[in-house]
Coordinates of C-alpha atoms and ligand atoms in Angstrom, one line a residue:
M2 CA 148.1 -297.9 0.2
D3 CA 145.6 -297.1 2.8
S4 CA 143.1 -294.9 1.0
I5 CA 142.6 -293.3 -2.4
L6 CA 140.0 -291.1 -3.8
I7 CA 139.3 -291.2 -7.5
I8 CA 137.6 -288.0 -8.7
N9 CA 136.0 -286.7 -11.9
I10 CA 135.3 -290.1 -13.3
K11 CA 133.4 -289.7 -16.6
Q12 CA 131.4 -292.9 -16.2
L13 CA 131.4 -295.2 -13.1
V14 CA 130.2 -298.4 -14.7
G15 CA 128.9 -301.7 -13.3
I16 CA 127.3 -300.5 -10.0
Q17 CA 125.3 -302.9 -7.9
E18 CA 124.0 -301.6 -4.6
N19 CA 123.2 -305.1 -3.2
I20 CA 126.3 -307.1 -2.1
N21 CA 124.1 -310.2 -1.9
L22 CA 123.2 -310.1 -5.6
R23 CA 124.3 -313.5 -7.0
Y24 CA 124.0 -313.0 -10.7
L25 CA 121.9 -311.4 -13.5
K26 CA 119.8 -313.4 -15.9
G27 CA 117.7 -312.9 -19.0
K28 CA 116.6 -309.3 -19.5
E29 CA 118.4 -308.2 -16.3
M30 CA 121.6 -308.7 -18.2
S31 CA 121.0 -305.8 -20.5
V32 CA 121.0 -303.3 -17.6
L33 CA 124.3 -301.7 -16.7
N34 CA 124.1 -299.3 -13.8
I35 CA 126.2 -296.1 -14.3
I36 CA 126.9 -292.8 -12.6
E37 CA 128.1 -290.0 -14.9
N38 CA 130.7 -287.6 -13.4
A39 CA 131.4 -289.7 -10.3
F40 CA 133.9 -290.3 -7.5
L41 CA 135.0 -293.6 -6.0
Y42 CA 136.7 -293.9 -2.6
V43 CA 138.9 -296.9 -1.7
E44 CA 140.0 -297.8 1.8
N45 CA 141.8 -300.8 3.1
E46 CA 141.5 -302.8 -0.2
L47 CA 137.8 -302.2 -0.3
I48 CA 135.3 -300.0 -2.1
A49 CA 134.3 -297.7 0.7
D50 CA 132.1 -295.2 -1.0
F51 CA 131.1 -293.8 -4.4
G52 CA 128.6 -291.3 -5.8
K53 CA 128.2 -288.2 -7.9
M54 CA 131.0 -285.6 -7.9
E55 CA 128.4 -282.9 -7.0
D56 CA 127.7 -284.8 -3.7
I57 CA 131.3 -285.3 -2.7
N58 CA 132.5 -284.0 0.7
L59 CA 136.2 -283.4 0.0
E60 CA 136.9 -282.6 3.7
Y61 CA 135.8 -286.0 4.7
Y62 CA 138.4 -287.6 2.4
N63 CA 141.2 -285.0 3.0
S64 CA 143.8 -287.6 4.1
S65 CA 143.5 -289.6 0.9
K66 CA 145.7 -289.8 -2.1
I67 CA 143.8 -288.3 -5.1
E68 CA 143.6 -289.8 -8.5
D69 CA 142.1 -287.5 -11.2
A70 CA 140.2 -289.6 -13.8
Q71 CA 139.0 -286.7 -15.9
G72 CA 137.6 -288.1 -19.2
K73 CA 138.1 -291.7 -18.1
L74 CA 135.8 -294.5 -17.2
V75 CA 136.1 -296.7 -14.1
L76 CA 134.7 -300.2 -14.1
P77 CA 135.1 -303.4 -12.1
T78 CA 138.0 -305.6 -13.3
W79 CA 137.1 -308.7 -15.4
C80 CA 136.6 -312.0 -13.6
D81 CA 138.0 -314.9 -15.7
S82 CA 136.4 -318.0 -14.3
H83 CA 138.0 -320.6 -16.7
T84 CA 141.7 -320.7 -17.5
H85 CA 144.5 -323.3 -17.8
L86 CA 147.3 -320.8 -17.5
V87 CA 149.7 -323.2 -15.8
F88 CA 151.2 -325.1 -18.7
A89 CA 154.6 -326.1 -19.9
G90 CA 154.8 -325.0 -23.5
Y91 CA 152.9 -323.4 -26.3
R92 CA 151.6 -325.5 -29.2
Q93 CA 152.4 -323.5 -32.3
N94 CA 153.0 -326.6 -34.4
E95 CA 149.4 -327.7 -33.9
F96 CA 148.3 -324.2 -34.9
V97 CA 149.9 -324.8 -38.3
D98 CA 148.3 -328.3 -38.4
K99 CA 144.9 -326.7 -37.9
I100 CA 145.5 -324.2 -40.6
K101 CA 146.3 -327.2 -42.9
G102 CA 142.9 -328.6 -42.0
L103 CA 143.3 -331.1 -39.2
T104 CA 140.5 -331.0 -36.6
Y105 CA 141.0 -330.8 -32.8
E106 CA 140.0 -334.4 -32.5
Q107 CA 142.4 -335.6 -35.2
I108 CA 145.2 -333.7 -33.5
A109 CA 144.3 -335.4 -30.2
A110 CA 144.0 -338.8 -31.9
N111 CA 147.6 -338.4 -33.2
G112 CA 148.8 -338.0 -29.6
G113 CA 148.9 -334.2 -29.8
G114 CA 146.6 -331.8 -28.0
I115 CA 146.2 -332.3 -24.3
L116 CA 148.4 -335.4 -24.2
N117 CA 151.2 -333.4 -25.9
S118 CA 150.9 -330.8 -23.2
A119 CA 150.8 -333.5 -20.5
Q120 CA 154.0 -335.1 -21.7
L121 CA 155.8 -331.8 -21.6
L122 CA 154.4 -330.9 -18.2
Q123 CA 155.5 -334.1 -16.6
K124 CA 159.1 -333.3 -17.6
T125 CA 158.9 -329.7 -16.4
T126 CA 159.9 -328.7 -12.8
E127 CA 157.5 -327.1 -10.4
D128 CA 159.8 -324.0 -10.3
D129 CA 159.8 -323.6 -14.1
L130 CA 156.0 -324.0 -14.2
Y131 CA 155.6 -321.4 -11.5
Q132 CA 157.9 -318.9 -13.3
S133 CA 156.0 -319.2 -16.7
A134 CA 152.6 -319.1 -15.0
S135 CA 153.6 -316.1 -13.0
R136 CA 154.4 -314.2 -16.2
R137 CA 151.0 -315.1 -17.7
L138 CA 149.3 -314.1 -14.5
V139 CA 150.9 -310.6 -14.5
E140 CA 150.1 -310.3 -18.2
I141 CA 146.3 -310.8 -17.6
M142 CA 146.3 -308.6 -14.5
K143 CA 147.7 -305.8 -16.7
L144 CA 144.9 -306.5 -19.2
G145 CA 142.3 -305.9 -16.5
T146 CA 141.6 -309.3 -15.0
G147 CA 141.1 -308.9 -11.2
A148 CA 140.1 -312.5 -10.2
V149 CA 140.9 -315.8 -11.9
E150 CA 140.3 -319.5 -11.8
I151 CA 143.1 -321.8 -12.8
K152 CA 142.8 -325.5 -13.6
S153 CA 145.2 -328.5 -13.4
G154 CA 144.7 -331.1 -16.1
Y155 CA 148.0 -331.3 -18.0
G156 CA 149.5 -333.6 -15.4
L157 CA 147.3 -336.7 -15.9
D158 CA 149.0 -338.6 -13.2
T159 CA 148.9 -338.2 -9.5
V160 CA 152.4 -336.7 -9.1
S161 CA 152.0 -334.2 -12.0
E162 CA 148.4 -333.1 -11.1
I163 CA 149.5 -332.4 -7.6
K164 CA 152.6 -330.5 -9.0
M165 CA 150.2 -328.3 -11.0
L166 CA 148.0 -327.6 -8.0
R167 CA 151.0 -326.7 -5.9
V168 CA 152.0 -324.2 -8.5
I169 CA 148.5 -322.7 -8.3
K170 CA 148.8 -322.6 -4.5
R171 CA 152.1 -320.7 -4.8
L172 CA 150.5 -318.2 -7.2
K173 CA 147.6 -317.8 -4.6
E174 CA 150.2 -317.1 -1.9
N175 CA 152.4 -314.7 -3.8
F176 CA 150.1 -312.6 -5.9
N177 CA 147.5 -310.1 -4.8
I178 CA 144.9 -311.3 -7.3
P179 CA 142.3 -313.7 -5.9
I180 CA 142.6 -317.2 -7.4
K181 CA 140.4 -320.3 -7.4
A182 CA 142.0 -323.7 -8.1
T183 CA 140.2 -326.4 -10.0
F184 CA 141.3 -330.0 -10.2
L185 CA 140.9 -331.4 -13.8
G186 CA 142.5 -334.8 -13.6
A187 CA 139.8 -335.9 -16.1
H188 CA 141.0 -333.6 -18.9
A189 CA 141.9 -336.5 -21.2
V190 CA 142.6 -340.3 -20.8
P191 CA 146.4 -340.6 -20.7
Q192 CA 148.2 -342.7 -23.3
N193 CA 149.2 -345.5 -20.8
F194 CA 145.5 -345.9 -19.8
K195 CA 144.2 -345.9 -23.3
N196 CA 142.9 -349.5 -23.2
R197 CA 141.9 -349.5 -19.5
R198 CA 140.3 -346.2 -19.0
E199 CA 138.2 -347.4 -16.0
D200 CA 141.6 -347.8 -14.2
Y201 CA 142.3 -344.1 -14.8
I202 CA 138.9 -343.2 -13.3
T203 CA 139.7 -345.3 -10.3
E204 CA 143.1 -343.6 -10.0
I205 CA 141.3 -340.2 -10.0
V206 CA 138.6 -341.2 -7.5
E207 CA 140.7 -343.3 -5.1
K208 CA 144.1 -341.6 -5.3
M209 CA 144.1 -338.1 -6.7
L210 CA 140.9 -336.7 -5.2
P211 CA 141.6 -337.9 -1.6
Q212 CA 145.1 -336.5 -1.6
I213 CA 144.1 -333.2 -3.1
A214 CA 141.3 -332.8 -0.6
A215 CA 143.6 -333.7 2.3
E216 CA 146.1 -331.1 1.2
N217 CA 143.4 -328.6 0.5
L218 CA 144.8 -328.0 -3.0
A219 CA 141.6 -327.4 -5.0
D220 CA 138.4 -325.4 -4.6
Y221 CA 136.5 -327.2 -7.5
C222 CA 136.6 -330.4 -9.6
D223 CA 136.3 -330.4 -13.3
V224 CA 135.8 -333.1 -16.0
F225 CA 136.0 -332.8 -19.8
C226 CA 132.6 -334.4 -20.4
D227 CA 132.4 -334.7 -24.2
R228 CA 132.6 -337.0 -27.2
G229 CA 136.1 -338.6 -27.3
F230 CA 136.9 -337.5 -23.7
F231 CA 134.8 -338.6 -20.7
T232 CA 131.4 -340.2 -20.8
I233 CA 128.4 -339.1 -18.7
D234 CA 128.7 -342.1 -16.4
E235 CA 132.4 -341.5 -15.8
T236 CA 131.7 -337.8 -15.2
D237 CA 129.0 -338.7 -12.7
K238 CA 131.3 -341.0 -10.9
I239 CA 134.1 -338.4 -10.6
L240 CA 131.8 -335.5 -9.6
S241 CA 130.0 -337.4 -6.9
A242 CA 133.3 -338.6 -5.4
A243 CA 134.5 -335.0 -5.5
A244 CA 131.3 -333.7 -3.9
K245 CA 131.8 -336.1 -1.0
L246 CA 135.2 -334.5 -0.4
G247 CA 133.7 -331.0 -0.5
L248 CA 134.8 -330.1 -4.0
Q249 CA 131.9 -328.6 -6.1
A250 CA 131.7 -329.3 -9.8
K251 CA 132.7 -326.9 -12.6
I252 CA 132.8 -328.8 -15.8
H253 CA 133.7 -328.7 -19.5
A254 CA 130.5 -329.7 -21.4
N255 CA 128.9 -329.7 -24.8
E256 CA 131.8 -328.3 -26.8
L257 CA 132.1 -331.0 -29.4
D258 CA 128.6 -332.6 -29.2
F259 CA 125.2 -332.8 -27.5
S260 CA 127.0 -335.0 -25.1
G261 CA 124.7 -334.8 -22.0
G262 CA 127.4 -332.9 -20.2
I263 CA 125.1 -330.0 -19.2
Q264 CA 122.6 -332.5 -17.7
V265 CA 125.2 -334.4 -15.7
G266 CA 126.7 -331.1 -14.5
V267 CA 123.4 -329.8 -13.3
K268 CA 122.5 -333.2 -11.8
N269 CA 125.7 -332.8 -9.7
N270 CA 125.0 -329.3 -8.7
A271 CA 127.8 -327.8 -10.8
L272 CA 128.6 -324.2 -10.1
S273 CA 129.2 -323.7 -13.8
V274 CA 129.1 -325.7 -17.0
D275 CA 131.5 -324.3 -19.5
H276 CA 131.8 -324.2 -23.4
L277 CA 128.3 -325.1 -24.5
E278 CA 128.8 -324.7 -28.2
C279 CA 126.3 -327.6 -28.6
T280 CA 123.3 -326.3 -26.6
G281 CA 119.6 -326.7 -27.6
K282 CA 116.1 -326.4 -26.1
E283 CA 116.5 -329.5 -23.9
E284 CA 119.8 -328.2 -22.3
I285 CA 118.3 -324.7 -21.8
E286 CA 115.3 -326.2 -20.0
V287 CA 117.6 -328.1 -17.7
L288 CA 119.7 -325.0 -17.0
L289 CA 116.6 -322.9 -16.3
K290 CA 115.7 -325.1 -13.3
S291 CA 119.2 -324.9 -11.8
Q292 CA 121.7 -322.5 -10.1
T293 CA 124.4 -323.5 -12.5
M294 CA 126.1 -320.7 -14.5
P295 CA 126.4 -321.4 -18.3
T296 CA 129.9 -320.1 -19.1
L297 CA 130.8 -319.3 -22.7
L298 CA 134.4 -319.3 -24.0
P299 CA 134.1 -317.5 -27.4
S300 CA 137.8 -317.3 -28.1
T301 CA 138.0 -321.1 -28.2
A302 CA 135.3 -321.4 -30.9
F303 CA 137.0 -318.5 -32.7
F304 CA 140.4 -320.1 -32.6
L305 CA 139.2 -323.6 -33.5
G306 CA 136.8 -322.4 -36.1
I307 CA 133.8 -324.2 -34.7
D308 CA 130.2 -322.9 -34.2
F309 CA 129.7 -320.3 -31.5
P310 CA 127.4 -321.2 -28.6
P311 CA 123.8 -319.8 -28.9
A312 CA 124.3 -317.0 -26.3
R313 CA 121.4 -314.9 -27.7
L314 CA 118.9 -317.8 -27.4
M315 CA 120.2 -318.6 -23.9
I316 CA 119.7 -315.0 -22.6
D317 CA 116.4 -314.6 -24.5
S318 CA 115.2 -317.8 -22.8
G319 CA 115.8 -316.2 -19.4
L320 CA 119.2 -317.7 -18.6
P321 CA 122.3 -316.0 -17.2
I322 CA 125.6 -316.4 -19.0
S323 CA 129.1 -315.7 -18.0
L324 CA 132.2 -315.2 -20.2
A325 CA 135.7 -316.5 -19.7
S326 CA 139.0 -316.7 -21.7
D327 CA 139.8 -320.5 -21.5
Y328 CA 143.5 -319.3 -21.6
N329 CA 145.4 -322.5 -22.7
P330 CA 148.1 -323.5 -25.1
G331 CA 145.8 -325.6 -27.4
S332 CA 142.6 -323.9 -28.1
S333 CA 142.9 -320.3 -26.7
P334 CA 146.4 -319.1 -26.3
S335 CA 145.3 -315.7 -25.0
G336 CA 143.9 -314.5 -21.7
N337 CA 142.8 -311.1 -23.0
M338 CA 139.3 -310.6 -21.6
N339 CA 139.0 -307.3 -23.5
F340 CA 139.0 -309.3 -26.7
I341 CA 136.5 -311.8 -25.2
L342 CA 134.1 -308.9 -24.8
S343 CA 134.5 -307.9 -28.4
L344 CA 134.0 -311.5 -29.6
A345 CA 130.9 -311.8 -27.4
C346 CA 129.4 -308.7 -29.0
I347 CA 130.5 -309.5 -32.6
K348 CA 130.1 -313.2 -32.7
L349 CA 127.6 -314.1 -29.9
K350 CA 125.5 -311.1 -30.8
I351 CA 125.1 -310.0 -27.3
L352 CA 124.9 -306.3 -26.3
P353 CA 127.8 -304.5 -24.7
E354 CA 125.8 -304.3 -21.4
E355 CA 125.2 -308.1 -21.5
A356 CA 128.9 -308.8 -22.2
F357 CA 130.0 -306.5 -19.3
N358 CA 127.7 -308.2 -16.9
A359 CA 128.7 -311.7 -18.2
A360 CA 132.4 -310.9 -17.7
T361 CA 132.0 -309.3 -14.2
I362 CA 129.2 -310.2 -11.8
N363 CA 128.2 -313.4 -13.5
A364 CA 131.7 -314.5 -14.0
A365 CA 132.4 -313.8 -10.3
Y366 CA 129.5 -316.1 -9.4
A367 CA 130.9 -318.8 -11.8
M368 CA 133.9 -319.1 -9.4
G369 CA 132.1 -318.5 -6.1
M370 CA 133.4 -314.9 -5.7
E371 CA 130.3 -312.8 -6.3
K372 CA 130.4 -311.5 -2.7
E373 CA 133.9 -310.1 -3.2
S374 CA 134.2 -309.1 -6.8
G375 CA 132.4 -308.5 -10.1
S376 CA 130.8 -305.1 -9.4
I377 CA 131.2 -301.6 -8.0
T378 CA 129.6 -302.3 -4.6
K379 CA 130.4 -300.9 -1.2
G380 CA 132.3 -303.6 0.8
K381 CA 133.6 -305.5 -2.3
Q382 CA 137.3 -305.6 -3.1
A383 CA 138.6 -302.5 -4.8
S384 CA 139.5 -304.2 -8.1
I385 CA 138.9 -301.7 -10.9
I386 CA 139.9 -300.7 -14.4
I387 CA 140.6 -297.1 -15.1
T388 CA 140.3 -296.6 -18.8
E389 CA 142.1 -294.2 -21.1
K390 CA 140.1 -291.1 -22.2
I391 CA 137.3 -292.7 -24.2
E392 CA 133.8 -291.7 -25.1
N393 CA 131.7 -294.4 -23.3
Y394 CA 131.9 -298.1 -22.3
T395 CA 130.6 -299.3 -25.7
Y396 CA 133.8 -298.2 -27.2
L397 CA 135.7 -300.9 -25.4
P398 CA 134.2 -304.0 -27.1
Y399 CA 133.7 -302.0 -30.3
A400 CA 137.4 -301.1 -30.7
F401 CA 138.6 -304.7 -30.7
G402 CA 142.2 -305.7 -30.6
N403 CA 143.2 -302.9 -28.3
H404 CA 142.2 -302.4 -24.7
Y405 CA 142.4 -298.7 -23.8
I406 CA 143.2 -299.4 -20.2
D407 CA 145.2 -296.8 -18.3
K408 CA 145.5 -298.4 -14.9
V409 CA 144.4 -301.6 -13.2
M410 CA 143.8 -301.7 -9.4
I411 CA 143.5 -305.1 -7.7
R412 CA 142.4 -305.1 -4.0
G413 CA 143.4 -301.5 -3.6
E414 CA 146.8 -301.8 -5.2
F415 CA 147.8 -300.6 -8.7
V416 CA 149.2 -303.4 -10.8
Ligands
LIG524 ZN1 139.0 -325.2 -20.7

C-alpha cells in the first residue's frame, strides 16, 4: 500500500506536533490532543498529514485509496513495552494453586513458577517456540498493539537464553510490527545453581552477555531485582557489565518488596523500571531526578491479587508513568492492552487521558521508540487503531472486556 486517506474521522486522538517529544509527566499526562471530524493521510508507512475535514484538499490526495471512518475514532496503536510472549507452555495448574491460596513465592519455592517455565522451554525446539510466539504476536496486533518489547528469561542457561533471543530475532525479521528484544537471564536462579548463585551471575556476566552482544541479539538487559530473586549487588553487577557492552537496563523492580530495585535501576541509567507495586516517597524522589520511565503492569497485580502500584501518587508527584501488559504464562496470561487501560482507570485511579498517554507515547519511550511510534505525529510510523462506531475515547477503557476495534494498521499495512 503506497498511500491511504482516512476521512470523516469522528475523533483523531493522541496528536503530538513535536516529533522530538520524549514523554509526558505529571499534569501533562492528563492532556490528550484531539481533532474532531478529521482526516489522516498515510504515505509510505508514515503519517504524512492530518487535519480538520473542512481543511482537506481532496485533489491533492486524488491518487490515494480512501477509507471512510464515519462515526469512528482513530488513535495511535498501543505500545507494549514489557512482555514475555516467547514461552513454551501455559501454567493453568498454578492458576488453580493460586485459587487454593498458595502465593507466587510459595509456588516458586516448590519449583514452579519461572523454573517450571524454564524446564519446559529448555525441552522445546526453536521452531515450536517461534510458532507459538508468532500466534501470540498476531493476537496482540489484532488487539491494537503496534510496537512491542519481548524478553528472554525462561531459558536460564546460555543455550536456551540464546535460543529465546533467536526466536525474537526471527519475529523481528518476519513481522511488520517493530520489536525490541531484552535479555533477562537474571529472571530466576536456576535449580542447579541454587547453592552457588554467584556462579550463575558469573555465567551471565562472562558467558551469556558477551555472546549476546557479539551476535547483536538484544537491545536491553533486564534483571528481576526483588525479594527472593536477585539482590541489589547482583543486579548492579549484571547491569554494569551489560552497559559496558552497550545494553541499556530495563528492569523488574519493587514488585514484591521495597527492595531497592528502583534505586539500583536509576543508578544504572535504566530506560525503565517496571512493576513498582512497592513504591514510596523515597523511590519517587529518586525517580523524579532521573530519565527512567516508571512502568506499571496492572494486570499482574490483578491476576496475583497483590496491591496495585500507587500510580495516582506518582503522577501527582510529577512523574511520568507508562503501562504494559507483562504478557507471560505465570502472572499475566493476556497481552490485551485494551484491558490494561480499563484496569489502569478502574484500579490505579488514573484518568482515561492519563491511561492513553501512558500506553502510547510514554510506553514508546520505555522501549526507546518515541521517535517512531506512540502518537499521531507527521513523520512517525502509520500505526493506528480505527475503532468501531463509538461515542468518544472514554468509552474504550469504560467498556472493559471488549475492545471495539474495527481495524488495526501497523506501519501503513492493515493487520
Ligand atoms: Zn515481567
